[in-house]
Tab-separated table of C-alpha atoms in Angstrom:
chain	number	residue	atom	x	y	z
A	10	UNK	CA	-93.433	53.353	-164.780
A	11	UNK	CA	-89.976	54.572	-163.826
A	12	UNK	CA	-90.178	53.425	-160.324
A	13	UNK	CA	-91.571	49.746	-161.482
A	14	UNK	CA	-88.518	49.942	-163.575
A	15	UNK	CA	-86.100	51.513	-160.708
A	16	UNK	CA	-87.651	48.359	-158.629
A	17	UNK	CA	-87.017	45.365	-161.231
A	18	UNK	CA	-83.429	46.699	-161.759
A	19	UNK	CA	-83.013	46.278	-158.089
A	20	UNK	CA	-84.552	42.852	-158.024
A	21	UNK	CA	-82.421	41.802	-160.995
A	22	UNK	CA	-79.322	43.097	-159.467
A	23	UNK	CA	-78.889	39.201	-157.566
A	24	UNK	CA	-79.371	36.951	-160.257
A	25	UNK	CA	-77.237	38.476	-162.401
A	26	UNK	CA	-74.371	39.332	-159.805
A	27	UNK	CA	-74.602	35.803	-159.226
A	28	UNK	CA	-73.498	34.503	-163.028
A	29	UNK	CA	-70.793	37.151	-162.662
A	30	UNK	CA	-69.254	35.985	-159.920
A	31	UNK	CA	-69.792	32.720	-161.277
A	32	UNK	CA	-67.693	33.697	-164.370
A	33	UNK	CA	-64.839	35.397	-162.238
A	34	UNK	CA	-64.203	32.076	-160.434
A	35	UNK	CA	-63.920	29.998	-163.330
A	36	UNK	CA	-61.817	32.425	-165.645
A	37	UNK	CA	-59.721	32.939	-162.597
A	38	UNK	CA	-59.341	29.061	-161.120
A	39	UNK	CA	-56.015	28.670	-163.673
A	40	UNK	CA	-54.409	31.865	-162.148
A	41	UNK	CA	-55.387	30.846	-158.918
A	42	UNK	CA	-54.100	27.578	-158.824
A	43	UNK	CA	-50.862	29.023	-159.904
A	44	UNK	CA	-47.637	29.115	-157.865
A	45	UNK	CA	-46.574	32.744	-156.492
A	46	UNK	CA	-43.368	33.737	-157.678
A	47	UNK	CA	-40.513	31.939	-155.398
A	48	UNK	CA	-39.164	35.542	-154.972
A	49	UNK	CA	-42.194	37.070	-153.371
A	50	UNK	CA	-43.913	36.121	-149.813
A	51	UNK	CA	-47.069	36.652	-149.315
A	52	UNK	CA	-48.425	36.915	-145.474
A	53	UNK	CA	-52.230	37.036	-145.251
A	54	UNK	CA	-53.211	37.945	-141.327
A	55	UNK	CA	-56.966	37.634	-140.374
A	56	UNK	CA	-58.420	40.121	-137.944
A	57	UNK	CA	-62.140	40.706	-136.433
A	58	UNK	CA	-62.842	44.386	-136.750
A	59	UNK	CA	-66.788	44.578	-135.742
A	60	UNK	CA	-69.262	42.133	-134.287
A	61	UNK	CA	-73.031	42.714	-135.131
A	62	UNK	CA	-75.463	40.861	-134.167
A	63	UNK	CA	-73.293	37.997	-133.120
A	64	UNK	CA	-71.824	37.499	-136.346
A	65	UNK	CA	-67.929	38.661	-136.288
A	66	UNK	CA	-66.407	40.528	-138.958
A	67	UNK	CA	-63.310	40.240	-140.647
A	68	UNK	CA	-60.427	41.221	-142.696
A	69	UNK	CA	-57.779	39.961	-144.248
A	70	UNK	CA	-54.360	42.279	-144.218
A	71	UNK	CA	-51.969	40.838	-147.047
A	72	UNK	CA	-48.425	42.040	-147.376
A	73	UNK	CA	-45.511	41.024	-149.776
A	74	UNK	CA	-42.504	40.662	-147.217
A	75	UNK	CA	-39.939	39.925	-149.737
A	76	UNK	CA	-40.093	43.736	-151.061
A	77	UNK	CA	-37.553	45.821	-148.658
A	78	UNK	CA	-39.113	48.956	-146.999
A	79	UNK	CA	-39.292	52.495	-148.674
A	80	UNK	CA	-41.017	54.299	-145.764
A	81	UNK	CA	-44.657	53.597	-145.032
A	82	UNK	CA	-46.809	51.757	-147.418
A	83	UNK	CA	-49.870	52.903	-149.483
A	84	UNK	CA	-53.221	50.602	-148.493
A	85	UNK	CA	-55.726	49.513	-151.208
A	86	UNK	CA	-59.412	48.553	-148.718
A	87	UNK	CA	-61.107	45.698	-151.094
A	88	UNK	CA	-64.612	45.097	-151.516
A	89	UNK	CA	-66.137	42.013	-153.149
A	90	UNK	CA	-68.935	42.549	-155.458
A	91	UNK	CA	-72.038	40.119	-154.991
A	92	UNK	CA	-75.119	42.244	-154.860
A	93	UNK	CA	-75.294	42.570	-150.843
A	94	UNK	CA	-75.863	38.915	-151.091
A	95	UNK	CA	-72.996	36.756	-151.845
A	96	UNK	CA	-68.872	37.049	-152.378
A	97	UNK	CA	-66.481	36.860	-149.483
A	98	UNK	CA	-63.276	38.673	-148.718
A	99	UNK	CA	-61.214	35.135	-149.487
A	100	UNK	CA	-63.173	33.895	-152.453
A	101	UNK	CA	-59.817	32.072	-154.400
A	102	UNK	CA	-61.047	34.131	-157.679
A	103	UNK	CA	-59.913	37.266	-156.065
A	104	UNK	CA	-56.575	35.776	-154.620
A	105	UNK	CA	-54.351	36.592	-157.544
A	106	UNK	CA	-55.212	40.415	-158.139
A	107	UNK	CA	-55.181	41.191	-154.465
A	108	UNK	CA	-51.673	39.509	-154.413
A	109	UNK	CA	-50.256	41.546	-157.235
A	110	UNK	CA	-50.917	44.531	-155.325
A	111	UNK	CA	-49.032	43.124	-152.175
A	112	UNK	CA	-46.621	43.044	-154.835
A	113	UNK	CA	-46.508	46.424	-155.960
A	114	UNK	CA	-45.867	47.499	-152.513
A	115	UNK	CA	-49.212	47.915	-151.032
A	116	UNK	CA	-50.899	46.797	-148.079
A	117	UNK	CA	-53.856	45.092	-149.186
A	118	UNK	CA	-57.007	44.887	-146.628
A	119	UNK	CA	-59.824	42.611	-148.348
A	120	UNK	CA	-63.116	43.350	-145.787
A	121	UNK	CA	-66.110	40.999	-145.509
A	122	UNK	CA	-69.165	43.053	-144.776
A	123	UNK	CA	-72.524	42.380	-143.741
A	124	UNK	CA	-74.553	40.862	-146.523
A	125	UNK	CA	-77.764	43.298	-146.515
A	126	UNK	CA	-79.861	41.893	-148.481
A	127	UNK	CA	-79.111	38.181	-148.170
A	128	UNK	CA	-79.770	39.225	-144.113
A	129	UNK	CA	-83.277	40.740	-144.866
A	130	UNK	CA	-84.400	37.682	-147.553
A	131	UNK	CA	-83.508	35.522	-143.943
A	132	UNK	CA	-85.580	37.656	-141.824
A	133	UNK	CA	-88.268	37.477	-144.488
A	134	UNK	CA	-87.912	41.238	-144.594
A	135	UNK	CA	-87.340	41.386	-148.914
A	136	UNK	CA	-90.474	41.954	-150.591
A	137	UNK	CA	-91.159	43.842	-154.284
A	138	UNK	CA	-92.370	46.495	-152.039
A	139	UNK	CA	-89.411	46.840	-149.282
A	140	UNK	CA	-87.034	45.799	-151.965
A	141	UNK	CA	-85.323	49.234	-152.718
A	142	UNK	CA	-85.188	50.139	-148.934
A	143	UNK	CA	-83.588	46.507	-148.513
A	144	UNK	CA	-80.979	47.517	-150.852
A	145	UNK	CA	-80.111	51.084	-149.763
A	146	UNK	CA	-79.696	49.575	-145.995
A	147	UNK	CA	-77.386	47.077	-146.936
A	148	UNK	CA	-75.418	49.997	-148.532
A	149	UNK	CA	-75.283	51.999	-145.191
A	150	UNK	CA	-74.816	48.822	-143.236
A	151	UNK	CA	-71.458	48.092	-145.727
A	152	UNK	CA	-70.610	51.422	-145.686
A	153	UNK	CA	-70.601	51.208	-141.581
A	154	UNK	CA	-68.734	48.282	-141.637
A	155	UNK	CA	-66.169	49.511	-143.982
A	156	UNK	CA	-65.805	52.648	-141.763
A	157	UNK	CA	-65.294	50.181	-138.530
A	158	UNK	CA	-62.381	48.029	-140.909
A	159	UNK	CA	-60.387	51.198	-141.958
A	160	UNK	CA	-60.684	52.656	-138.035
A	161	UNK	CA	-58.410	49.166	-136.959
A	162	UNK	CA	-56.454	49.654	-140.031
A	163	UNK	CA	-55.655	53.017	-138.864
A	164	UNK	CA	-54.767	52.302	-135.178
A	165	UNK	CA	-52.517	49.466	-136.167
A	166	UNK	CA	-50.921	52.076	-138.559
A	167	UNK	CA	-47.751	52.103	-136.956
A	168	UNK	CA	-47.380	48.732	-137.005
A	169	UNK	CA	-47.974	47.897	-139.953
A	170	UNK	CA	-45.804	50.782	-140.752
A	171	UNK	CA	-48.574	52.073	-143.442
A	172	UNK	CA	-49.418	55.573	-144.903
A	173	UNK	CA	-53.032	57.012	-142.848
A	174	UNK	CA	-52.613	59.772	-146.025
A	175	UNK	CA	-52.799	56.891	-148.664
A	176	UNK	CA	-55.773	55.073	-148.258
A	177	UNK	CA	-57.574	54.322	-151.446
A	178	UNK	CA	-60.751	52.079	-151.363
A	179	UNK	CA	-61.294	49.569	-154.592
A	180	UNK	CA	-64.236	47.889	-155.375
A	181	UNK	CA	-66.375	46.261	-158.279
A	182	UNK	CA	-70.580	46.380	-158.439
A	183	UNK	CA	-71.798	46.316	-155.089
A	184	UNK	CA	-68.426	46.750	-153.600
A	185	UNK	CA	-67.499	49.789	-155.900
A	186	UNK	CA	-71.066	51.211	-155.089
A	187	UNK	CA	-70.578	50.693	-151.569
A	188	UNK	CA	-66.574	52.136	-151.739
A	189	UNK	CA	-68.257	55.352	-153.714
A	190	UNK	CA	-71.423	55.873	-151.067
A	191	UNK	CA	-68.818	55.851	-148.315
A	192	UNK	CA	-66.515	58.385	-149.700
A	193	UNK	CA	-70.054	60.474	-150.391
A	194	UNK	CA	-70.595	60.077	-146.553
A	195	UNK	CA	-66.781	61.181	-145.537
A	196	UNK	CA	-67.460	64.418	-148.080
A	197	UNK	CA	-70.543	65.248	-146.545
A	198	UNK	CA	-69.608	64.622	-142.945
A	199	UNK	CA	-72.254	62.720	-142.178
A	200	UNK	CA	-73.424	61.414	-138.608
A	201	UNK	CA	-72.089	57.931	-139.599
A	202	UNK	CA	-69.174	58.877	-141.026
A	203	UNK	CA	-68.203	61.044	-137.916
A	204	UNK	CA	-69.341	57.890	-135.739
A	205	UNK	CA	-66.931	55.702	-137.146
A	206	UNK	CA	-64.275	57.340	-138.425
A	207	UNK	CA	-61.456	59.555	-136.740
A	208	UNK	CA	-62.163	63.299	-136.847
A	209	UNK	CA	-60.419	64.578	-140.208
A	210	UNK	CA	-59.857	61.107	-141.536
A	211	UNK	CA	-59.728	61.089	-145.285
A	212	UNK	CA	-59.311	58.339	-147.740
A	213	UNK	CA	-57.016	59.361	-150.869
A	214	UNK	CA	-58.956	57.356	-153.920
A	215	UNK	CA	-61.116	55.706	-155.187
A	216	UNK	CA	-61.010	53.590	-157.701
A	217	UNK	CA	-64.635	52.151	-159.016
A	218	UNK	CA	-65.368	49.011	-161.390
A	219	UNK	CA	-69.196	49.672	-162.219
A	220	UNK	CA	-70.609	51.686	-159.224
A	221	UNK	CA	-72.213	54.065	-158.688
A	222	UNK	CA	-73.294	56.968	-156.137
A	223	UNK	CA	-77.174	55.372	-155.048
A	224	UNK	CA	-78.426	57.209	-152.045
A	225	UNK	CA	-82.156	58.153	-151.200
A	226	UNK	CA	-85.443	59.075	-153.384
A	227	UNK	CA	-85.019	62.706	-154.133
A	228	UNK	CA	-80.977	63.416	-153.301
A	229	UNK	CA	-79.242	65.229	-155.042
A	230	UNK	CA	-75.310	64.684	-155.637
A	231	UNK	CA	-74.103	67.450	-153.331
A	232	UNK	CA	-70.656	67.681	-151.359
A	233	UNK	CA	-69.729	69.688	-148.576
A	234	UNK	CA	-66.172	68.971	-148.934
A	235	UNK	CA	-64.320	68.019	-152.515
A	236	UNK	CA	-64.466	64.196	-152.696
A	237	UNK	CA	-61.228	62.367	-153.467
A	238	UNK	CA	-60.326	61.679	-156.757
A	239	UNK	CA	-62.225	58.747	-158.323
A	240	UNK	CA	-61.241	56.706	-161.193
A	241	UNK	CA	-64.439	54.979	-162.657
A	242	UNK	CA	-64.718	52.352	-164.910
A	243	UNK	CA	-68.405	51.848	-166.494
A	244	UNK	CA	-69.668	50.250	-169.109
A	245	UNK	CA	-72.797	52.424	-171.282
A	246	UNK	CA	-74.870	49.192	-171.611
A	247	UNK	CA	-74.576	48.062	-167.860
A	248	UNK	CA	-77.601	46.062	-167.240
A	249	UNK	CA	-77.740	46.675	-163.343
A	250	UNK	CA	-75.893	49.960	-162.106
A	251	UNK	CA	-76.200	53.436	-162.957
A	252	UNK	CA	-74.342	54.377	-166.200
A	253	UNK	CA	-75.463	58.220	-166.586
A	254	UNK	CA	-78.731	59.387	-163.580
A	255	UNK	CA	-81.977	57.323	-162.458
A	256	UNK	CA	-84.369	59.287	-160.400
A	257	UNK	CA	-87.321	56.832	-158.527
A	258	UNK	CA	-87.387	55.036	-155.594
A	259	UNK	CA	-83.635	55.477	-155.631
A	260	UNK	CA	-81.538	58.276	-156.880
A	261	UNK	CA	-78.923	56.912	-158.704
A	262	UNK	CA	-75.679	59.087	-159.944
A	263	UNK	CA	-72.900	57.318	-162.016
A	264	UNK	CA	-69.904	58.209	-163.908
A	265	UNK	CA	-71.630	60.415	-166.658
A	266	UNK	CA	-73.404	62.278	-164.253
A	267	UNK	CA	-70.840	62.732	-161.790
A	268	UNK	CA	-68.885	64.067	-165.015
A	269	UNK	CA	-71.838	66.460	-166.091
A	270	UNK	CA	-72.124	67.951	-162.609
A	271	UNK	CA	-68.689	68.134	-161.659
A	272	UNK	CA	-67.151	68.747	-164.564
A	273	UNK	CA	-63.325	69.796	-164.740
A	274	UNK	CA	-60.069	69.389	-163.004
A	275	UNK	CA	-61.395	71.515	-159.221
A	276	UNK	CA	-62.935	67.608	-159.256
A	277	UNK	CA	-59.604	65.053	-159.830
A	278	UNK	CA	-61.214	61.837	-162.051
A	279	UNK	CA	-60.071	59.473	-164.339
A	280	UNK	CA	-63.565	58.127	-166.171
A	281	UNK	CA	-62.600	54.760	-168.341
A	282	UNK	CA	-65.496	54.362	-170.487
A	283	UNK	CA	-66.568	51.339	-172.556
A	284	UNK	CA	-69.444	52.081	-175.363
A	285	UNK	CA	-70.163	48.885	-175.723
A	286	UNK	CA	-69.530	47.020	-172.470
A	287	UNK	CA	-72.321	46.091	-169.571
A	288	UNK	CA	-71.649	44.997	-166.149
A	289	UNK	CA	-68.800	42.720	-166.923
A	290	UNK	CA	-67.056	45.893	-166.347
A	291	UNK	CA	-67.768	45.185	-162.293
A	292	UNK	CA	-64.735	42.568	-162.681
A	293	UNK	CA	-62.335	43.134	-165.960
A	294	UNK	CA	-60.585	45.598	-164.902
A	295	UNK	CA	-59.434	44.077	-162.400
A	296	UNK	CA	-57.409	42.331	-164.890
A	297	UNK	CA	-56.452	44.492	-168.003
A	298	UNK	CA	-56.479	47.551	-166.391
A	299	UNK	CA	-54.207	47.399	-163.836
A	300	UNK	CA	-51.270	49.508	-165.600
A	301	UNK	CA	-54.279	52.541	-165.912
A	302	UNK	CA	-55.113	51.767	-161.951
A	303	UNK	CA	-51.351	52.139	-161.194
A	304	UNK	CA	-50.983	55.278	-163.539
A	305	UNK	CA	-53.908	56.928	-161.235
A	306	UNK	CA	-52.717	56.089	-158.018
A	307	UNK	CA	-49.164	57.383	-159.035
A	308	UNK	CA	-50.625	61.084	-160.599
A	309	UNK	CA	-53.773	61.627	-158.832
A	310	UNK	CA	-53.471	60.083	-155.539
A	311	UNK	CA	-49.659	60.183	-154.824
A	312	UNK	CA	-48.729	63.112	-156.873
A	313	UNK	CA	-52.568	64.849	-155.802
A	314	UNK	CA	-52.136	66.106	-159.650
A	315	UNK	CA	-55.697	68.174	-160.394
A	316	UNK	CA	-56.466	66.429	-163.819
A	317	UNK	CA	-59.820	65.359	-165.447
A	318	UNK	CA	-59.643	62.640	-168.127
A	319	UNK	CA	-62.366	60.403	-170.296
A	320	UNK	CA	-61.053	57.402	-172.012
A	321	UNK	CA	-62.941	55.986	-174.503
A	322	UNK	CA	-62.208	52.409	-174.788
A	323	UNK	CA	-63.596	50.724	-178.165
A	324	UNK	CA	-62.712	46.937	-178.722
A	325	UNK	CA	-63.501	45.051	-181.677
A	326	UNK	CA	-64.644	42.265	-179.470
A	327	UNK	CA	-66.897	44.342	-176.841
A	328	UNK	CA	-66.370	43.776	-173.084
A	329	UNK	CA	-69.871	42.182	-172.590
A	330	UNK	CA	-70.810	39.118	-170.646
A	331	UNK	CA	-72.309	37.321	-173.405
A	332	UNK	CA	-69.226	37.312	-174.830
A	333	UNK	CA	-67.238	36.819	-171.956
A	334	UNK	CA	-69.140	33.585	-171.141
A	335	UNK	CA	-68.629	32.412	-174.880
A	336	UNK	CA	-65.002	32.873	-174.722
A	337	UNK	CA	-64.751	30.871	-170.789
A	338	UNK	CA	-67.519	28.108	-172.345
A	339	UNK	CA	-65.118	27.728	-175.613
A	340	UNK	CA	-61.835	27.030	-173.134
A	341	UNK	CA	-60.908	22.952	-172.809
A	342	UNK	CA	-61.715	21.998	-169.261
């Protein structure tokens, strides 16, 4: 019963993803169509890092060139959320947030990956059966490509004039799982981690909007090396990724459990926890949580302070997407 279970929250994880992303475009079509601020410039350069299969893949570098150098600049690597299926690295939803931290004096690289699942539903590949396997390939395959995007970022690093110790990757749902099963990789040293990154590479953060750690049936949550400090938001009633531990055809680790079995400061986190929100949490922090994002970037990833925290975040009017698409349904068109 568990696995049939495992299995339908992996089929489900589209359809829903979908009305997310859905939602995020709407709520954020007024702040996209918004003016930047006449004081700040924003230059957006495009650049191929990979080619598979014929299909070329790209990122997006976005600066702020109004703000004067301070030495070399902290990078933030984005990925979209979409369930291996949809999103892009320019959707115009995303364009505000990724420009605010351009702003704050980051270099902001937004990567397009290959779309796992959405390539194996082409090749007729995606059954009920193969689905799981579908969805942990298109992890390793984004993983891979994210490795490829950050090994360009880091030969153009002089440059760009950016920090190779400051590299945080950001992410929400499939993006944050993806960000969190690559830093598992680096930890581990695993054979594709060492085949696509430089020896010793590191990246300083992670920051997670409702992912989670989902590797193979049977693994356990292990680390050769200390991973970087993460800072997870999760909501307890998310509908699609791992709040606490699934074990099936997938094992499945999220914040709670990564808490439980790594409990402590030896293991830097900053664990934002909503009681009552679901996977909404994959995209709202992206907007009313940016002071907490800046306050761990500044003490556990610039500072490297060794600190363990748990908020508890309680709202009269729960973070939940029922709500959320009440509230964007209610708004005058």
């Amino acid at each position: 019963m568990k696995r049939l279970a495992c299995s339908a929250l992996l089929a489900a994880l589209l359809t829903t993803t979908c009305v997310l992303d859905q939602a995020y475009a709407a709520s954020a079509k007024a702040a996209a169509a918004k003016p930047a601020p006449a004081k700040l410039k924003y230059q957006l350069t495009t650049y191929t890092y990979a080619t598979r299969e014929g299909e070329a893949l790209k990122f997006d570098r976005i600066v702020d060139t109004s703000l004067k150098a301070a030495g070399k600049q902290p990078v933030i690597v984005f990925l979209y959320g979409g369930g291996w299926e949809g999103g892009a690295r320019n959707d115009p939803g995303l364009a505000p947030g990724l420009r605010e931290w351009a702003s704050s004096g980051y270099t902001v690289i937004a990567v397009d990956y290959r779309l796992g699942v959405k390539i194996a539903k082409q090749r007729n590949e995606f059954s009920p059966e193969t689905s799981t396997a579908m969805y942990l390939r298109a992890i390793e395959w984004s993983v891979e490509d994210v490795f490829d995007a950050t090994s360009l970022v880091l030969k153009h690093a002089d440059e760009w004039n950016i920090d190779k110790n400051q590299i945080v990757l950001m992410g929400g749902s499939a993006g944050a799982t993806s960000s969190l099963v690559a830093e598992y990789n680096i930890a581990n040293e695993t054979d594709l981690a060492k085949a696509h990154l430089p020896p010793n590479f590191r990246y300083a953060g992670v920051i997670s909007m409702a992912g989670a750690f989902w590797l193979k049936a049977n693994t356990p949550l292990t680390f050769k090396n200390k991973p970087a400090p993460i800072m997870f938001f999760h909501g307890a009633k998310d509908q699609l990724v791992t709040y606490d531990e699934v074990q099936g055809p997938f094992s499945g680790y999220g914040p709670v459990a990564y808490s439980r079995l790594f409990p402590g400061p030896d293991y830097p986190k900053w664990f934002v926890d909503y009681p009552q929100g679901d996977h909404i949490i994959a995209g709202t922090p992206a907007g009313d949580s940016v002071n907490e994002m800046k306050a761990f970037l500044q003490k556990f990833v610039k500072e490297r302070q060794q600190s363990s925290i748990h908020t508890v975040e309680e709202d009269k009017i729960p973070k939940t997407l029922e709500v959320f698409l009440k509230a964007l349904a209610a708004k005058p068109k």
